[in-house]
Tab-separated table of C-alpha atoms and ligand atoms in Angstrom:
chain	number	residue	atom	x	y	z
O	1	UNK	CA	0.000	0.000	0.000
O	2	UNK	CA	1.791	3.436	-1.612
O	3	UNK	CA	0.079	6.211	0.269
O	4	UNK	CA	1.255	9.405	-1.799
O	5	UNK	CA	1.317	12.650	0.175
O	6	UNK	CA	0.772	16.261	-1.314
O	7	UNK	CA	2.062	19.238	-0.231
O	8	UNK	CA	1.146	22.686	-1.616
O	9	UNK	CA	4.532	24.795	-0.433
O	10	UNK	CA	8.510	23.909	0.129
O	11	UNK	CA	8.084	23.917	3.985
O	12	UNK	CA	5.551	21.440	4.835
O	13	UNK	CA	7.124	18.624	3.081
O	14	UNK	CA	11.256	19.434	4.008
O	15	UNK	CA	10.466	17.789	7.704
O	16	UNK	CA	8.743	14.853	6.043
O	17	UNK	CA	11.599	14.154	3.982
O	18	UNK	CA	13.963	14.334	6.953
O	19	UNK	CA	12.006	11.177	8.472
O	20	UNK	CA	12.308	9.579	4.482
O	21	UNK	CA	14.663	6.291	4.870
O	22	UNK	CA	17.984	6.585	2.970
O	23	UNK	CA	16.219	3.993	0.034
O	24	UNK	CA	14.216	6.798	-1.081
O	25	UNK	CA	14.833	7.558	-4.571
O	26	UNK	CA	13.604	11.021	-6.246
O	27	UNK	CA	12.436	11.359	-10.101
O	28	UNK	CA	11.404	14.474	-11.668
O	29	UNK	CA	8.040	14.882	-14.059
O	30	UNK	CA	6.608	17.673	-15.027
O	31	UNK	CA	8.788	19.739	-13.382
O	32	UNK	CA	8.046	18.564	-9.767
O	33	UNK	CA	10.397	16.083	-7.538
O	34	UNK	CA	8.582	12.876	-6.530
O	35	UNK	CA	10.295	11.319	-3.436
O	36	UNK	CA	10.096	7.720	-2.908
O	37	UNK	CA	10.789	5.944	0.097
O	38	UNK	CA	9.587	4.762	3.829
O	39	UNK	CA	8.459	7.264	6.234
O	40	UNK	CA	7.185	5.988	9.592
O	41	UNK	CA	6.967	2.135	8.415
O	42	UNK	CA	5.015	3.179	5.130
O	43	UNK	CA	5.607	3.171	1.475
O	44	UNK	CA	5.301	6.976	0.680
O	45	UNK	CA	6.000	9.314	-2.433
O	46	UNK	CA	6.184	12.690	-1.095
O	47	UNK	CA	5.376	15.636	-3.687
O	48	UNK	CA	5.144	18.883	-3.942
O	49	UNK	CA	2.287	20.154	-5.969
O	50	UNK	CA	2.776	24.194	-5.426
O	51	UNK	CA	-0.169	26.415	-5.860
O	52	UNK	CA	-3.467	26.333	-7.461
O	53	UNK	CA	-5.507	23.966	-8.769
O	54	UNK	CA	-4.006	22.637	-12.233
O	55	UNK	CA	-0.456	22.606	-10.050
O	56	UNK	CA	-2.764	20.183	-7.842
O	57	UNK	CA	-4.755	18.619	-10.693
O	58	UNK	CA	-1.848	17.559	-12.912
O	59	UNK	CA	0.580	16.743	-9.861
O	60	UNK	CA	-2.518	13.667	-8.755
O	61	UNK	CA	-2.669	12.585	-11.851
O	62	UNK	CA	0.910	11.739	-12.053
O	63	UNK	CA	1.187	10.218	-8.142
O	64	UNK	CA	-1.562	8.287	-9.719
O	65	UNK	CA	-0.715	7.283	-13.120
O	66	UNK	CA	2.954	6.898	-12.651
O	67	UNK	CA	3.471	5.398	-9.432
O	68	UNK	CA	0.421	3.574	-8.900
O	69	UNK	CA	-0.457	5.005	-4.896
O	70	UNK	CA	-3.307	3.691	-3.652
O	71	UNK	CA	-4.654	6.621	-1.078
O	72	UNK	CA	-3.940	10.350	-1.728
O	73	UNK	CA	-3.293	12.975	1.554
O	74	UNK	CA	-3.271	16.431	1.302
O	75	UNK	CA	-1.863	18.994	3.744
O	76	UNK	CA	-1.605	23.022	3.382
O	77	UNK	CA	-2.659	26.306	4.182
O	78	UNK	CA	-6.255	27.755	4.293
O	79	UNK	CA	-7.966	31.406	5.037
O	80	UNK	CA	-10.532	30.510	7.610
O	81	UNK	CA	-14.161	31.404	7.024
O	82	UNK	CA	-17.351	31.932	9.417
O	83	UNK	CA	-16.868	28.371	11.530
O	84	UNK	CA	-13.379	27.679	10.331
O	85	UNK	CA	-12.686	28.931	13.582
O	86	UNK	CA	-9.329	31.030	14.653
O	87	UNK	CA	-5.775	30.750	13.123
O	88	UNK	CA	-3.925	27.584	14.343
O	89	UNK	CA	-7.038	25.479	14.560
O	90	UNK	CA	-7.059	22.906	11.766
O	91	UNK	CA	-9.857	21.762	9.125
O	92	UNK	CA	-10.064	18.367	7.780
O	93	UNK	CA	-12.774	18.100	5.009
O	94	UNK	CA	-15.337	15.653	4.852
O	95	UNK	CA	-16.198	17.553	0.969
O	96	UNK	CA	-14.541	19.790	-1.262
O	97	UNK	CA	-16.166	22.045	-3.851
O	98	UNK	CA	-14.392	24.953	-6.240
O	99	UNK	CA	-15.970	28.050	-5.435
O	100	UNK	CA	-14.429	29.901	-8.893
O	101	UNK	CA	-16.394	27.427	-11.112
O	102	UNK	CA	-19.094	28.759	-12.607
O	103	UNK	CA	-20.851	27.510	-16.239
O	104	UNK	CA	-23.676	28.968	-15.797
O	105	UNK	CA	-26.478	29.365	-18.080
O	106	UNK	CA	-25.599	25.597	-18.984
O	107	UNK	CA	-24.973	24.196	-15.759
O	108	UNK	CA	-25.114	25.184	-12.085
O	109	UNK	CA	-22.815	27.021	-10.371
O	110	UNK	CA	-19.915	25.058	-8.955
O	111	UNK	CA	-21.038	22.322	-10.799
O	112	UNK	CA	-18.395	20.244	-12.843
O	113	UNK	CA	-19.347	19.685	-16.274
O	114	UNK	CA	-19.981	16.626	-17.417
O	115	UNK	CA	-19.637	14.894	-13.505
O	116	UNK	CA	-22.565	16.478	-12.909
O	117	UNK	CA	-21.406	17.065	-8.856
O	118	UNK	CA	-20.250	20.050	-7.337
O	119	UNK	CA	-18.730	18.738	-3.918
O	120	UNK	CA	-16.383	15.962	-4.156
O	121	UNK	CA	-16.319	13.895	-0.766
O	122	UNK	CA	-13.254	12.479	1.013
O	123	UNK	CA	-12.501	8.613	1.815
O	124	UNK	CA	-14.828	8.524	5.216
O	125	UNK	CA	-12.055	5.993	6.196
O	126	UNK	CA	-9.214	7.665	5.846
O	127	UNK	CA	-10.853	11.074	6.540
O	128	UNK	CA	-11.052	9.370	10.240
O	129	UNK	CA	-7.742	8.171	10.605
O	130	UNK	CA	-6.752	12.355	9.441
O	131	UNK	CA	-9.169	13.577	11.949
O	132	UNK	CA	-7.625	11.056	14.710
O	133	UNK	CA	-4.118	12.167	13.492
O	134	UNK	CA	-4.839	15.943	13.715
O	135	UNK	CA	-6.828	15.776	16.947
O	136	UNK	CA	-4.142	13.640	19.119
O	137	UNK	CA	-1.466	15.870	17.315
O	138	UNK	CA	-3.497	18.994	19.062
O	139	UNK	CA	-4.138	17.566	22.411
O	140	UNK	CA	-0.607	15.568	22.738
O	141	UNK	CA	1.845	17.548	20.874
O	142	UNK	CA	0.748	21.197	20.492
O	143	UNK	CA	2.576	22.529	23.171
O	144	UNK	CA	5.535	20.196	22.977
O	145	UNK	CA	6.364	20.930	19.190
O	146	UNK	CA	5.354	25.040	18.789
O	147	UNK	CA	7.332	26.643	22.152
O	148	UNK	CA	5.810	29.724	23.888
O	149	UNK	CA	7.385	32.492	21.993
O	150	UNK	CA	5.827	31.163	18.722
O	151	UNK	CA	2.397	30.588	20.497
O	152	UNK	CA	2.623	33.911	21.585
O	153	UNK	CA	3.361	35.619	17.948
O	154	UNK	CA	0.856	33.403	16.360
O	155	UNK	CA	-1.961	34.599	19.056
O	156	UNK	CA	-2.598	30.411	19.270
O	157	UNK	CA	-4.551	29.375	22.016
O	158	UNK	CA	-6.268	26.133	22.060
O	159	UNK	CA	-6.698	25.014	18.840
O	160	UNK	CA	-9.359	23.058	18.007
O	161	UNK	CA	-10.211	20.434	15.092
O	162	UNK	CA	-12.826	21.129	12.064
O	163	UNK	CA	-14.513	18.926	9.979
O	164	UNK	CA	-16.588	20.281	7.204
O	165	UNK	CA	-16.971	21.491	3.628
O	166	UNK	CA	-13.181	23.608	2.119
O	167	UNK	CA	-13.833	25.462	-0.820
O	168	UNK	CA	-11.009	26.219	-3.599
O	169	UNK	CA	-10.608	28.188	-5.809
O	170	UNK	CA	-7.492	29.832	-8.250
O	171	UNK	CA	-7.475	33.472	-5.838
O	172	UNK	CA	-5.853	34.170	-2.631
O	173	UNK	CA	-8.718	35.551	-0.447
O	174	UNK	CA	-7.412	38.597	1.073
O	175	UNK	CA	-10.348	40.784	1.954
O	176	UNK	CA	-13.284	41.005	3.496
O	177	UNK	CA	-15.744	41.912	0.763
O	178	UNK	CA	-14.607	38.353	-0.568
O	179	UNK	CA	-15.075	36.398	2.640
O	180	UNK	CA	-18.880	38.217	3.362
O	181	UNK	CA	-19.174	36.689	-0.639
O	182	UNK	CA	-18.444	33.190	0.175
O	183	UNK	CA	-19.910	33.294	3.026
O	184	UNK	CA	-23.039	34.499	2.102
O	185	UNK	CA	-22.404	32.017	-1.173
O	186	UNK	CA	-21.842	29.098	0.515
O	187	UNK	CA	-22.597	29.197	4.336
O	188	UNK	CA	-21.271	25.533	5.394
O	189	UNK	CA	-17.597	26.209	3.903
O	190	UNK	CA	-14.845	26.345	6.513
O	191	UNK	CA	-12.066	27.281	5.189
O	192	UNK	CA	-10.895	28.520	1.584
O	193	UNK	CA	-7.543	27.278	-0.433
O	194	UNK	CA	-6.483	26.749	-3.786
O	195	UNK	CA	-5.923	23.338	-4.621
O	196	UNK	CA	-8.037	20.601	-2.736
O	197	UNK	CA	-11.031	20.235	-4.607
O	198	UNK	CA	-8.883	19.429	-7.590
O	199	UNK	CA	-6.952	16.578	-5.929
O	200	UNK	CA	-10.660	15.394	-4.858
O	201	UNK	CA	-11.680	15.615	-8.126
O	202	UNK	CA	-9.028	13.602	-9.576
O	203	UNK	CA	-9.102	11.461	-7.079
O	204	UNK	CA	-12.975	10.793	-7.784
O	205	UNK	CA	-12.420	10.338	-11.324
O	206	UNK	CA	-9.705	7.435	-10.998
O	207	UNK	CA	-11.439	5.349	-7.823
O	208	UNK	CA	-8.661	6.818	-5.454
O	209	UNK	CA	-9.734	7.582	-1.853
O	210	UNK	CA	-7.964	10.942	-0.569
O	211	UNK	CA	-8.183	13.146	2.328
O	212	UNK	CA	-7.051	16.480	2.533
O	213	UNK	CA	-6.490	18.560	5.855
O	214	UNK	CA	-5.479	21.920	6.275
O	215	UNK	CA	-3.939	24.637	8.631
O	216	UNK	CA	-5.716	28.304	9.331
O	217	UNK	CA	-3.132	30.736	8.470
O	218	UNK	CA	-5.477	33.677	8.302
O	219	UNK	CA	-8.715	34.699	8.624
O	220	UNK	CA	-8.901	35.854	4.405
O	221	UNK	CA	-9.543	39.121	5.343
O	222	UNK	CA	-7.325	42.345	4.427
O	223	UNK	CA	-4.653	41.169	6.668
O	224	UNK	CA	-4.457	37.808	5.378
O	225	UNK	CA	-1.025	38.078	3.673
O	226	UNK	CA	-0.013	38.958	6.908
O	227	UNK	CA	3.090	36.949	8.336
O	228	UNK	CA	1.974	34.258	6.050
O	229	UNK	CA	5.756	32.806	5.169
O	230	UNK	CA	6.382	32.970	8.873
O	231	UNK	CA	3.689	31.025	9.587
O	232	UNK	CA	4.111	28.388	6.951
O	233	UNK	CA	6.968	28.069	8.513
O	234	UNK	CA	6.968	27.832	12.257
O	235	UNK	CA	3.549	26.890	12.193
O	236	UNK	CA	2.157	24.727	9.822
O	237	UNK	CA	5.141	22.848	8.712
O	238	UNK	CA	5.116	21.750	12.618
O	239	UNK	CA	1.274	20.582	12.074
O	240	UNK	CA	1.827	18.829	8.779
O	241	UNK	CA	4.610	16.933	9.710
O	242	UNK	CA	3.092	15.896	13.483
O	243	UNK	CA	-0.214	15.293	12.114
O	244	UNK	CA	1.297	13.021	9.272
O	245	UNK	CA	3.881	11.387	11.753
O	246	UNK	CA	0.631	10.207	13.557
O	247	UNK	CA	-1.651	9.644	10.482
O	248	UNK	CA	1.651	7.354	8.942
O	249	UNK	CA	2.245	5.503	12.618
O	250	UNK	CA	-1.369	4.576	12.642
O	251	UNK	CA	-1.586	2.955	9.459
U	301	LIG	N1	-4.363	29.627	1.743
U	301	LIG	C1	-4.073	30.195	2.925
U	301	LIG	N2	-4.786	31.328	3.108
U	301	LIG	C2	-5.526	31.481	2.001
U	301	LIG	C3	-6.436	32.465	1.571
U	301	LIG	N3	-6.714	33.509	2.350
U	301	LIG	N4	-7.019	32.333	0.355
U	301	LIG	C4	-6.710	31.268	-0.429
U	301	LIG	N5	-5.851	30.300	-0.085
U	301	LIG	C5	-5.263	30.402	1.122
């Protein structure tokens, strides 16, 4: 069982390759490095996808195509919406839908042409071993991993765990107008990013379960961009890599 494991920036994956045994061997496609090896006991092919959703789209296809995985996971960044809660808390979807498409007159909004479906689910199975991962992660090792100075400059204080609807879409939501949009627009979204409803999507269209979980870095509003590399960072690299440490020992 190959479980391949996206990453949207540089950060998140450099402390999941430290863990990679010395086996792993790295081939480049498409102008991305796919690292295969062993992390925590399991066969792995770490990747990074970078940003947006073709970047995500095309990067699945080839985890999938070319090196057969069997289960797709996700990790990243998100602007936090009405329940998404505060930064530092983290959302793991149970659905995914991409809140820039739009084909209207000839099909409903969101909709994807032709699939007829506008939210793509996640793997219920795995989407519980993610949600176990993330919530022992913030009970067991919040405090240990993220020392008080960076708790302090993040303003995190008892994060807590999501599950719900993430909505993606090609922008960077960075003001307010936009959030009362998609808010107003689509009331159960938690979070907004830029690439996870495309990895669903492929996912859906080659039998692939997935999951996908990601960090709040902001609340998409004016000050979104905001210490945003820091927190990538100091911040949600930590989560990524102790969430995935726990989702991989579990397995
Ligand atoms: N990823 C992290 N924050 C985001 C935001 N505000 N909009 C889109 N993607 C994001």
């Amino acid at each position: 069982m190959t479980i391949g494991l996206i990453a949207a920036m540089h950060d998140e994956i450099a402390s999941l390759l430290q863990h990679m045994d010395a086996y792993g061997s790295v081939r480049h496609i498409g102008m991305r490095d796919y690292y295969t090896g062993q992390i925590y006991g399991q066969d792995v092919v770490v990747v990074l996808a970078r940003v947006g959703k073709v970047a995500a789209a095309a990067t699945t296809v080839t985890l999938i195509r070319d090196f057969s995985v069997d289960t797709v996971v996700m990790t990243g960044l998100a602007g936090g919406l009405a329940r998404g809660g505060a930064v530092g808390d983290i959302v793991v979807a149970d659905r995914l839908l991409q809140h820039d498409l739009d084909g209207r007159p000839f099909w409903p909004q969101y909709q994807v042409p032709l699939l007829d479906q506008a939210e793509f689910p996640c793997d219920p199975t795995l989407r519980k071993r993610l949600e176990q991962a993330a919530a022992s992660f913030l009970q067991e090792d919040f405090e240990a991993r993220l020392d008080t100075d960076t708790r302090a400059r993040f303003r995190l204080k008892n994060p807590t765990l999501h599950t719900g609807m993430i909505a993606s879409g090609d922008r960077f939501i960075g003001d307010s107008g936009a959030v009362s949009q998609l808010q107003a627009s689509l009331p159960a979204a938690l979070c907004v990013e830029m690439e996870g409803a495309a990895v669903t999507q492929v996912c859906h269209e080659y039998g692939v379960p997935c999951a996908i979980m990601r960090t709040v870095s902001d609340r998409a509003d004016d000050t979104a961009h905001l210490d945003f590399s820091a927190f990538l960072r100091d911040v949600a690299s930590v989560y990524s890599a102790g969430v995935i440490q726990r989702f991989l020992e579990a397995a």
